[in-house]
Short mmCIF file of C-alpha atoms in Angstrom, two decimals:
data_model
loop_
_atom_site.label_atom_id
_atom_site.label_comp_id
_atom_site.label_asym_id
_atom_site.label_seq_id
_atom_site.Cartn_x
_atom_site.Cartn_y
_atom_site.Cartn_z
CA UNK A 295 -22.66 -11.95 -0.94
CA UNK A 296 -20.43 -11.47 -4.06
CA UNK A 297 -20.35 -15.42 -4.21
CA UNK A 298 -23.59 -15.40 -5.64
CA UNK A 299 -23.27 -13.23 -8.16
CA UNK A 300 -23.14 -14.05 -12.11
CA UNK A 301 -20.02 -13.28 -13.57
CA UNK A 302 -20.90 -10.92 -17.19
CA UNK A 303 -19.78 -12.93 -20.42
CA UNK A 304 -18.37 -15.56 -18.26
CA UNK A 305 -18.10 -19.40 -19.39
CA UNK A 306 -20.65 -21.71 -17.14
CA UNK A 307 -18.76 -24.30 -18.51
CA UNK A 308 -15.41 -23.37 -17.84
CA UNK A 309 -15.75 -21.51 -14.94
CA UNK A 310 -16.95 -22.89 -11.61
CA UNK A 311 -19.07 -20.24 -9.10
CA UNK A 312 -16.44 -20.02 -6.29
CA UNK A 313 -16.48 -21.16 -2.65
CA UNK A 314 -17.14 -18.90 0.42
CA UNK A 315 -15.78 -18.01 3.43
CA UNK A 316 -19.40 -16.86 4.58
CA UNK A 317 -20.93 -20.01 4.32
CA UNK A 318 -18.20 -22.28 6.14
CA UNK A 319 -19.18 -22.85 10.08
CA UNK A 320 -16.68 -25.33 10.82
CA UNK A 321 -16.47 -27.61 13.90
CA UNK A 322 -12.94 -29.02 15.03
CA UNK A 323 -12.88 -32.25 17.36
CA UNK A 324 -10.60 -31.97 20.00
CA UNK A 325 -8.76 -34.76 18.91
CA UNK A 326 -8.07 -32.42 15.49
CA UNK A 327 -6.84 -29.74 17.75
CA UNK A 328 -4.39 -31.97 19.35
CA UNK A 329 -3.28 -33.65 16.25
CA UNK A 330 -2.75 -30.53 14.36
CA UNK A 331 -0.37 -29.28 16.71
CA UNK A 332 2.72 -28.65 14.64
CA UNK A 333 4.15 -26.74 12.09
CA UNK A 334 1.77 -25.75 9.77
CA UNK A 335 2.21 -25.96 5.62
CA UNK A 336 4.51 -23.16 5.72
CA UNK A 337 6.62 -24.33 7.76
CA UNK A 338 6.79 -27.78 7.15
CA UNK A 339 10.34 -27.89 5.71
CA UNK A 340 11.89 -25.07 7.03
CA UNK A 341 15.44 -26.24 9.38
CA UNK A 342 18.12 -24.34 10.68
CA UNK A 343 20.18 -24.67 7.37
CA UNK A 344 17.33 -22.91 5.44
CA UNK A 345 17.35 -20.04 8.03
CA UNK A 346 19.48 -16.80 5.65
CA UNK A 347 20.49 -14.58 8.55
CA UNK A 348 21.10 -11.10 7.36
CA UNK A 349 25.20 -10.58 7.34
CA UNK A 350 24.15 -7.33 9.17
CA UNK A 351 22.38 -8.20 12.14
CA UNK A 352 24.38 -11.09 14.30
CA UNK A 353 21.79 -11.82 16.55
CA UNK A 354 20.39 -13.46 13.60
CA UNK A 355 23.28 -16.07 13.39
CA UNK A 356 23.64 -16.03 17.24
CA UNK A 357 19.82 -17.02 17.61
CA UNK A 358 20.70 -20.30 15.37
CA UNK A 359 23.56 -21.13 17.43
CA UNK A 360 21.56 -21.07 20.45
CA UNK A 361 19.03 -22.98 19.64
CA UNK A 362 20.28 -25.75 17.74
CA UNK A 363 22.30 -26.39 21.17
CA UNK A 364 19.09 -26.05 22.95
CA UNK A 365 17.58 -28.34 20.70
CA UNK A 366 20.39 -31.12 21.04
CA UNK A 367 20.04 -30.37 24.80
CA UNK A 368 16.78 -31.75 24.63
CA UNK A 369 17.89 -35.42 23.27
CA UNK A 370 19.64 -36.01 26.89
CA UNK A 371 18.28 -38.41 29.42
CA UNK A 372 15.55 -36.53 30.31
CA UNK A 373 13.56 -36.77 27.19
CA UNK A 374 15.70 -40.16 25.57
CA UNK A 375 17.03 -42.12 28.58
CA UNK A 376 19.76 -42.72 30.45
CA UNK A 377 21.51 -44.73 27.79
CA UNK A 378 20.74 -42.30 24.58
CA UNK A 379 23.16 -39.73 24.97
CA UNK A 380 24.44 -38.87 22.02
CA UNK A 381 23.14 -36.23 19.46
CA UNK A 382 24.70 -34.75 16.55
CA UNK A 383 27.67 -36.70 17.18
CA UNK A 384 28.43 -35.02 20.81
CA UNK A 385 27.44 -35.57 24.20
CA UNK A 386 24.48 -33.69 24.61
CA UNK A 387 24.00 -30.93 27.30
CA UNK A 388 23.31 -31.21 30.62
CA UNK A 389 19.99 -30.31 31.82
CA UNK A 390 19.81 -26.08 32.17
CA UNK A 391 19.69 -24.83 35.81
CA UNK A 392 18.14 -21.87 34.46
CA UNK A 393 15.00 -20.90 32.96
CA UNK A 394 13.77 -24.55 30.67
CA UNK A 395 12.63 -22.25 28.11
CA UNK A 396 13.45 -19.67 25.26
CA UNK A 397 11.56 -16.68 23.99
CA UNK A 398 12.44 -14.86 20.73
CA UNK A 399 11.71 -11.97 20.66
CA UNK A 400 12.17 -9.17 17.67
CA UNK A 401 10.21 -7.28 15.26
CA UNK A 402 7.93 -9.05 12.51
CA UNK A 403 9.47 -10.32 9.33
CA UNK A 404 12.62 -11.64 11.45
CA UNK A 405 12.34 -15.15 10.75
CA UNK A 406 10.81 -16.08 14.39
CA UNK A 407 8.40 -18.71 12.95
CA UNK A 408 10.73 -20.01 11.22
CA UNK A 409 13.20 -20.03 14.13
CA UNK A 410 10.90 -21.62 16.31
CA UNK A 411 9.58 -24.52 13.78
CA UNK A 412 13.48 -25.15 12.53
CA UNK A 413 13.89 -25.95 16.36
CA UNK A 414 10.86 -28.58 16.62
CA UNK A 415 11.98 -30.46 13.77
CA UNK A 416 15.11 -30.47 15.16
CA UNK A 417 14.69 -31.78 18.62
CA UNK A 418 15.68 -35.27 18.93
CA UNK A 419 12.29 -36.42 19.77
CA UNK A 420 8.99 -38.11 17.76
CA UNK A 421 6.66 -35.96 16.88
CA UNK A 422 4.31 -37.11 19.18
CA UNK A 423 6.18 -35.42 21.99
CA UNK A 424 6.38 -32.44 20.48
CA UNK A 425 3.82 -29.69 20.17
CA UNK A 426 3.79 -26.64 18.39
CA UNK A 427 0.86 -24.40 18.11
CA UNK A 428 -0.23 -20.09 18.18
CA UNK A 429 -1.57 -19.06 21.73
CA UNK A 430 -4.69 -18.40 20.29
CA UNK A 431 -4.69 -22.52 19.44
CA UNK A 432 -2.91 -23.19 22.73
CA UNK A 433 -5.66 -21.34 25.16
CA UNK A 434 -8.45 -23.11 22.82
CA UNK A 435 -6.90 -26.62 23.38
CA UNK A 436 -7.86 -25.63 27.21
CA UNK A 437 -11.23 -24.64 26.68
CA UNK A 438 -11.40 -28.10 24.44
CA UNK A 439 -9.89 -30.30 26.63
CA UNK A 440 -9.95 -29.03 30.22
CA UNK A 441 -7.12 -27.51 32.01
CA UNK A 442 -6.25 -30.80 33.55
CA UNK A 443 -6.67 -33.14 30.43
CA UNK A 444 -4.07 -30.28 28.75
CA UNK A 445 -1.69 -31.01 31.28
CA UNK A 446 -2.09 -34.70 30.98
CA UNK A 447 -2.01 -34.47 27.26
CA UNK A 448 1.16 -32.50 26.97
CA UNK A 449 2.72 -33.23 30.36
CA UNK A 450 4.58 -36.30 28.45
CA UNK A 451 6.14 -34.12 25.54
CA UNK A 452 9.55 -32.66 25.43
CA UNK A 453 9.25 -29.47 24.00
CA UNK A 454 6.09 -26.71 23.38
CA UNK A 455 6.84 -24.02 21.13
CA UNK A 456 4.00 -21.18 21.06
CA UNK A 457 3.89 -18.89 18.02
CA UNK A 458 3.06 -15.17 18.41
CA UNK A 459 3.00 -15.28 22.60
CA UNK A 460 0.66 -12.34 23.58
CA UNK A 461 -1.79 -11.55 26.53
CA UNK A 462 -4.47 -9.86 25.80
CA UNK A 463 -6.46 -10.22 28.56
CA UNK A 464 -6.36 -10.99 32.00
CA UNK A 465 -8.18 -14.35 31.88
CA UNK A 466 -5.44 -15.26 29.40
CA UNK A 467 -2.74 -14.64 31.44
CA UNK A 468 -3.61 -16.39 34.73
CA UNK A 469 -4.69 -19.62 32.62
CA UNK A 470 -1.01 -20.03 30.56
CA UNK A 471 0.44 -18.96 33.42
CA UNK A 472 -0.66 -21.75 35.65
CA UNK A 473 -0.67 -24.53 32.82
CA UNK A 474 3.43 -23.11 31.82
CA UNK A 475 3.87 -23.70 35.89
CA UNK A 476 2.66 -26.98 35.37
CA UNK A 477 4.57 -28.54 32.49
CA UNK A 478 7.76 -27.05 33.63
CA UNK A 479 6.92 -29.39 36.54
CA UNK A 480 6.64 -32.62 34.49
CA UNK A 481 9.98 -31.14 32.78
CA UNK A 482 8.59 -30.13 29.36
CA UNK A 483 10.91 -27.73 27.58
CA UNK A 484 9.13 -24.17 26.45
CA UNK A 485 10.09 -21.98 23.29
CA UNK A 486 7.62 -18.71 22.21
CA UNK A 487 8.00 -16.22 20.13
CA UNK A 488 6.59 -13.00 20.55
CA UNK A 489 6.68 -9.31 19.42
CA UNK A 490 7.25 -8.48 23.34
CA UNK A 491 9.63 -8.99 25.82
CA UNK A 492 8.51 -11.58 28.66
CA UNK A 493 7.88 -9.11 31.20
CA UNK A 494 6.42 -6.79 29.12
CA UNK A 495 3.33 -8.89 27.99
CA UNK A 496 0.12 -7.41 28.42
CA UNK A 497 1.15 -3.31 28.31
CA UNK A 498 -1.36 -1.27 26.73
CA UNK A 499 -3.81 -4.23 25.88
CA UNK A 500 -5.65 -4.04 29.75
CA UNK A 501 -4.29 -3.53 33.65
CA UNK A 502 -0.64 -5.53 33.42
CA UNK A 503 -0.05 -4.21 36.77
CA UNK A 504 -2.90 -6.24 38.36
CA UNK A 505 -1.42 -9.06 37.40
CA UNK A 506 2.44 -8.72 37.70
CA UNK A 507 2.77 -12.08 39.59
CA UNK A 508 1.48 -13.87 36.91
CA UNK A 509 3.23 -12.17 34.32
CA UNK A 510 6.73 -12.61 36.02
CA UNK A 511 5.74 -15.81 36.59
CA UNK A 512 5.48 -16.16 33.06
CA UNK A 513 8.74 -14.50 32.63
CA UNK A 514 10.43 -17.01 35.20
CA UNK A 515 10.23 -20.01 32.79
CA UNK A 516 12.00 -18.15 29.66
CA UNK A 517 15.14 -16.80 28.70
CA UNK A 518 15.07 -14.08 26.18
CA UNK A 519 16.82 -14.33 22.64
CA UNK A 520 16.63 -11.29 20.87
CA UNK A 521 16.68 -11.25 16.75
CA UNK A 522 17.21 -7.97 15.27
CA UNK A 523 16.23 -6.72 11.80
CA UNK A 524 13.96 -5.82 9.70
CA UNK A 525 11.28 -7.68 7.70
CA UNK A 526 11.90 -10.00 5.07
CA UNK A 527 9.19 -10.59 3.18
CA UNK A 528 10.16 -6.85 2.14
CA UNK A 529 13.41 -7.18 2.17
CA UNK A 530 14.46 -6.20 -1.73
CA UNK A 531 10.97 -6.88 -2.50
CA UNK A 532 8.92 -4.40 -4.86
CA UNK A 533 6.02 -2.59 -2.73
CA UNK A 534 3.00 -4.08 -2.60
CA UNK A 535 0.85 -4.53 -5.67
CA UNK A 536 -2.18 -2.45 -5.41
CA UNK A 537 -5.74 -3.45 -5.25
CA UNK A 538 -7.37 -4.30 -8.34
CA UNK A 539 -10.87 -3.90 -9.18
CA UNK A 540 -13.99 -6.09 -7.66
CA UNK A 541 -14.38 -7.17 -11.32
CA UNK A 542 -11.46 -8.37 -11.86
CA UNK A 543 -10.86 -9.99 -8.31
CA UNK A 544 -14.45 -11.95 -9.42
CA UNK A 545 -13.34 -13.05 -12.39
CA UNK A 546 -10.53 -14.24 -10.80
CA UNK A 547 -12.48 -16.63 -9.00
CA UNK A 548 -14.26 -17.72 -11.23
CA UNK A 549 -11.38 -18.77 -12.58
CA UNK A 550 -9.42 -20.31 -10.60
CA UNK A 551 -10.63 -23.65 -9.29
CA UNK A 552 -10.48 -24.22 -5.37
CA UNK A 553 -11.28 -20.16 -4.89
CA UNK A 554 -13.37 -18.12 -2.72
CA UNK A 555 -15.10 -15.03 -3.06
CA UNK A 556 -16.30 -12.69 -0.33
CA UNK A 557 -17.47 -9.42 0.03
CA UNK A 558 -14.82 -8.08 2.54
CA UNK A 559 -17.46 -6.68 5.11
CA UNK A 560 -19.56 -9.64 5.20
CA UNK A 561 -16.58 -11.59 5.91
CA UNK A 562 -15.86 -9.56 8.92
CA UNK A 563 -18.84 -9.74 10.31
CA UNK A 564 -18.94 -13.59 9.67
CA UNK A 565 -15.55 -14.06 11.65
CA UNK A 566 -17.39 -12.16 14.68
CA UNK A 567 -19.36 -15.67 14.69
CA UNK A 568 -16.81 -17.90 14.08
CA UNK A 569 -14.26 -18.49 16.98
CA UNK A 570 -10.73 -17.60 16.27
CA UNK A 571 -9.57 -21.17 16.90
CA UNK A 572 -11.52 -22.58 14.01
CA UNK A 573 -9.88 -19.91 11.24
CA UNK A 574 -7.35 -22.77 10.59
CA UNK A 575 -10.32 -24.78 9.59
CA UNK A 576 -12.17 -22.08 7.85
CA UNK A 577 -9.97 -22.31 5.02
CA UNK A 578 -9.19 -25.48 4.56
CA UNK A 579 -8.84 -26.59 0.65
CA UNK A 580 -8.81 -22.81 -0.15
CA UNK A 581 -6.34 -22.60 -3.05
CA UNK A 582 -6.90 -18.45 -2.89
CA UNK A 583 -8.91 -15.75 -1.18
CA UNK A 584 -10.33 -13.31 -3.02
CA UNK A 585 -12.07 -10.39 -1.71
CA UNK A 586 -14.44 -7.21 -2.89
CA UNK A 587 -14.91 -3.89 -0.84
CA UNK A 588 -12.33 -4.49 1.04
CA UNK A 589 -12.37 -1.20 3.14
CA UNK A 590 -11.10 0.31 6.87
CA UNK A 591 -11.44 -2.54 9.65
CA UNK A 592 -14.08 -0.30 11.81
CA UNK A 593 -12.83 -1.42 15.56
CA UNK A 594 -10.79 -3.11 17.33
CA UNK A 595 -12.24 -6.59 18.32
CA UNK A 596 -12.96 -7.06 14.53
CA UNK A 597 -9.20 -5.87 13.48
CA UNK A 598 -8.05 -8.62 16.02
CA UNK A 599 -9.95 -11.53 14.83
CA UNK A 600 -9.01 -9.87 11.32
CA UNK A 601 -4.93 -10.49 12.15
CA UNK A 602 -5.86 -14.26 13.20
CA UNK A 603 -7.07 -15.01 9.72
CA UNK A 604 -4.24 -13.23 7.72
CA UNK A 605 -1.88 -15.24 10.41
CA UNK A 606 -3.74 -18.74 9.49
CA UNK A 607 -3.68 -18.03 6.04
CA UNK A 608 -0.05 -17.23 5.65
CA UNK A 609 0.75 -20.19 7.16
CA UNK A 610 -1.02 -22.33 4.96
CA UNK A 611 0.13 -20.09 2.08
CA UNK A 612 -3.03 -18.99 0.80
CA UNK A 613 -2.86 -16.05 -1.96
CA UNK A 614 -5.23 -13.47 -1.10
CA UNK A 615 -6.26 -11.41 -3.89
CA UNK A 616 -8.27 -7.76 -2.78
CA UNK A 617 -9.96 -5.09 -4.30
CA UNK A 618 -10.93 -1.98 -2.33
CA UNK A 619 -8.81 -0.30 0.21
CA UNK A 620 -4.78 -1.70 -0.12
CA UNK A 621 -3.69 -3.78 2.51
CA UNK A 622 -1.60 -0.89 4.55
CA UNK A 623 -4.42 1.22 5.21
CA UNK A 624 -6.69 -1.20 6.69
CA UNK A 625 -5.87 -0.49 10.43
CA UNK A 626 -6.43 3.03 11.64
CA UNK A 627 -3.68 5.56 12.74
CA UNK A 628 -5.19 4.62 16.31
CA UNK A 629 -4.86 1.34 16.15
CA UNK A 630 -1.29 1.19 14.78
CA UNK A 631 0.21 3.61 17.67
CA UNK A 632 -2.38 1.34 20.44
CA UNK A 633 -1.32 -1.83 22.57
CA UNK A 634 -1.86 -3.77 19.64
CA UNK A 635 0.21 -2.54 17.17
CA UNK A 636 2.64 -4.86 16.54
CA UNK A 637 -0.24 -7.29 15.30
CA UNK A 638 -1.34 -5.05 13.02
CA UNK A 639 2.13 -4.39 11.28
CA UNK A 640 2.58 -8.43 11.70
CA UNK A 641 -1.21 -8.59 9.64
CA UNK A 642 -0.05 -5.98 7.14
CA UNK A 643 3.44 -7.76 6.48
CA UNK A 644 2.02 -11.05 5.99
CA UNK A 645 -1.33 -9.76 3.86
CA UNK A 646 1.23 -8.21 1.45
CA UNK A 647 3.31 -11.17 1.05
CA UNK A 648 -0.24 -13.17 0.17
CA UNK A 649 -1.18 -10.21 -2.27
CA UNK A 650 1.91 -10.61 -4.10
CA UNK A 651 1.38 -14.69 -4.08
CA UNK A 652 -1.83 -13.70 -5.92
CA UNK A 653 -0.93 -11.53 -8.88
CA UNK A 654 -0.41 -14.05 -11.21
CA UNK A 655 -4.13 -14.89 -10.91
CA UNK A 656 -5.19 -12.30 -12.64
CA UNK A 657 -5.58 -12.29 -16.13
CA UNK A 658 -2.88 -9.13 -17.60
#
């Protein structure tokens, strides 16, 4: 592992050996998992007023309208009280007839995240009735918790937002789709975002048709927002830097305190051991990742675990500094036209924002 390896005519005094990826096994307590469920670093500050729609796409500004009423909505008498009626200096809106949920859905690099998070901190409500978390943490909270401590556990909140809503198998699908049913019951408000229309989830990843109840079920509890555009972390941005060399990326780490330094392949084939749920955790105190040999992901179930960790660490805002293959080539021409494929563009888009976040750590 490159970890371990002595750095020529480097300074053991002021250079540290870095940390590794490869030798972190972490264990979260389901108490974590609960606790942790909100908007991560990234998103922290983010609010509707921060959101910069582009002047050419007004779904953008549409999508802020509607949910900053759906978000006052939410301060009524169902989740405040009878006598708290008033948010935002109006009476807030009745109850919806309709679907208690949103969905936004668009292409990556639209802001959706940020969407989604500027509506959490913007429901009227402590944060201890509100729950934001990805699928992938969602579906893990079950297998933590039990499907009927989950309920109990978020049955009292009064909104869940899920980040990056996709089915990609059918275990998956009956499970949200039962504990959705259930929360909608005890009146908890839903918002997802996704790459794929409600009724859509599931196409190309295994046998949607087989389970078209459950997916319309699914459907049932949202209303779709669309957000057009295209992606902004490219948006009058240079391309993305390319790769530099594995001695350079080693020095690197060396260098910079709070670093850590993997050979690319023996990362991947430590995240095959490592459940996706605990990536959060994998790099926590990381100040930057920086990686040798990085080369072609070489299937699929490694590419998908792969997108989880470039998803955790953007939203902790973790520069991620490569040598090897560039970031746009690591998914084959396969993968990128498969069910999948908005994942992978989602993985590339966010890997090059990190990349660029990581220049400056090398040494010109």
């Amino acid at each position: 592992m490159s970890s371990s390896h002595a750095v020529p005519g480097s300074s053991p005094i002021a250079e540290a050996a870095p940390l590794s990826l490869c030798a972190r096994e972490p264990h979260v307590p389901a108490d974590r998992l609960v606790a942790e469920m909100v908007p991560p670093p990234r998103f922290d500050s983010v609010r509707f007023d921060t959101y910069v729609p582009d002047p050419n796409q007004p779904s953008q500004t549409e999508a802020v309208r509607v949910l900053s009423d759906f978000a006052a909505g939410l301060g009524g008498a169902h989740a405040m009280g009878a006598g708290k009626r008033k948010w935002f200096g109006r009476k807030a809106a009745a109850a919806p007839s309709g679907p208690r949920g949103v969905y936004l859905d668009g292409g990556y690099g639209v802001g959706k995240t940020h969407l989604l998070a500027s509506l959490w901190h913007a429901t009227p409500a402590a944060p201890s009735l509100k729950a934001f978390g990805t699928f992938v943490e969602l579906t893990n909270l079950v297998g933590a918790l039990g499907f009927q401590q989950t309920v109990r556990t978020l049955s009292g909140h009064r909104l869940l937002c899920i980040d990056e809503f996709e089915l990609d198998d059918p275990g998956d699908t009956v499970l949200v789709s039962s504990l959705l049913s259930r929360l909608v019951e005890e009146g908890v408000a839903l918002a997802a975002t996704s790459n794929t229309l409600p009724g859509k989830l599931g196409e190309g990843r295994f046998a949607a048709a087989d389970f078209l109840r459950e997916i319309q079920g699914l459907s049932a509890h949202f209303r779709p927002l669309r957000i057009d555009g295209e992606d902004y972390r490219h948006r009058g941005l240079p391309e993305a830097p390319a790769p530099f060399s594995d001695e350079q990326v080693t020095r690197a780490a060396y260098a910079t305190p709070g670093a850590s330094l993997d050979d690319f392949p023996a990362l991947l084939d430590h995240l095959a051991r490592v459940h996706p749920s605990r990536y959060g955790a994998l790099t926590d105190g990381l100040k930057a990742v920086c990686l040798t040999e990085v080369r072609a992901v070489p299937d699929q179930s490694t590419a998908l675990r792969l997108v989880v960790l470039a998803d955790r660490l953007y939203d902790r805002e973790v520069p991620v500094l490569a040598a090897g293959l560039p970031f746009d080539r690591l998914f084959s021409e396969e993968m990128l036209n498969g069910g999948y494929r908005k994942k992978y563009f989602r993985a590339i888009s966010r890997l090059t924002a990190l990349a660029r976040d990581a220049k400056g750590l090398v040494a010109q």
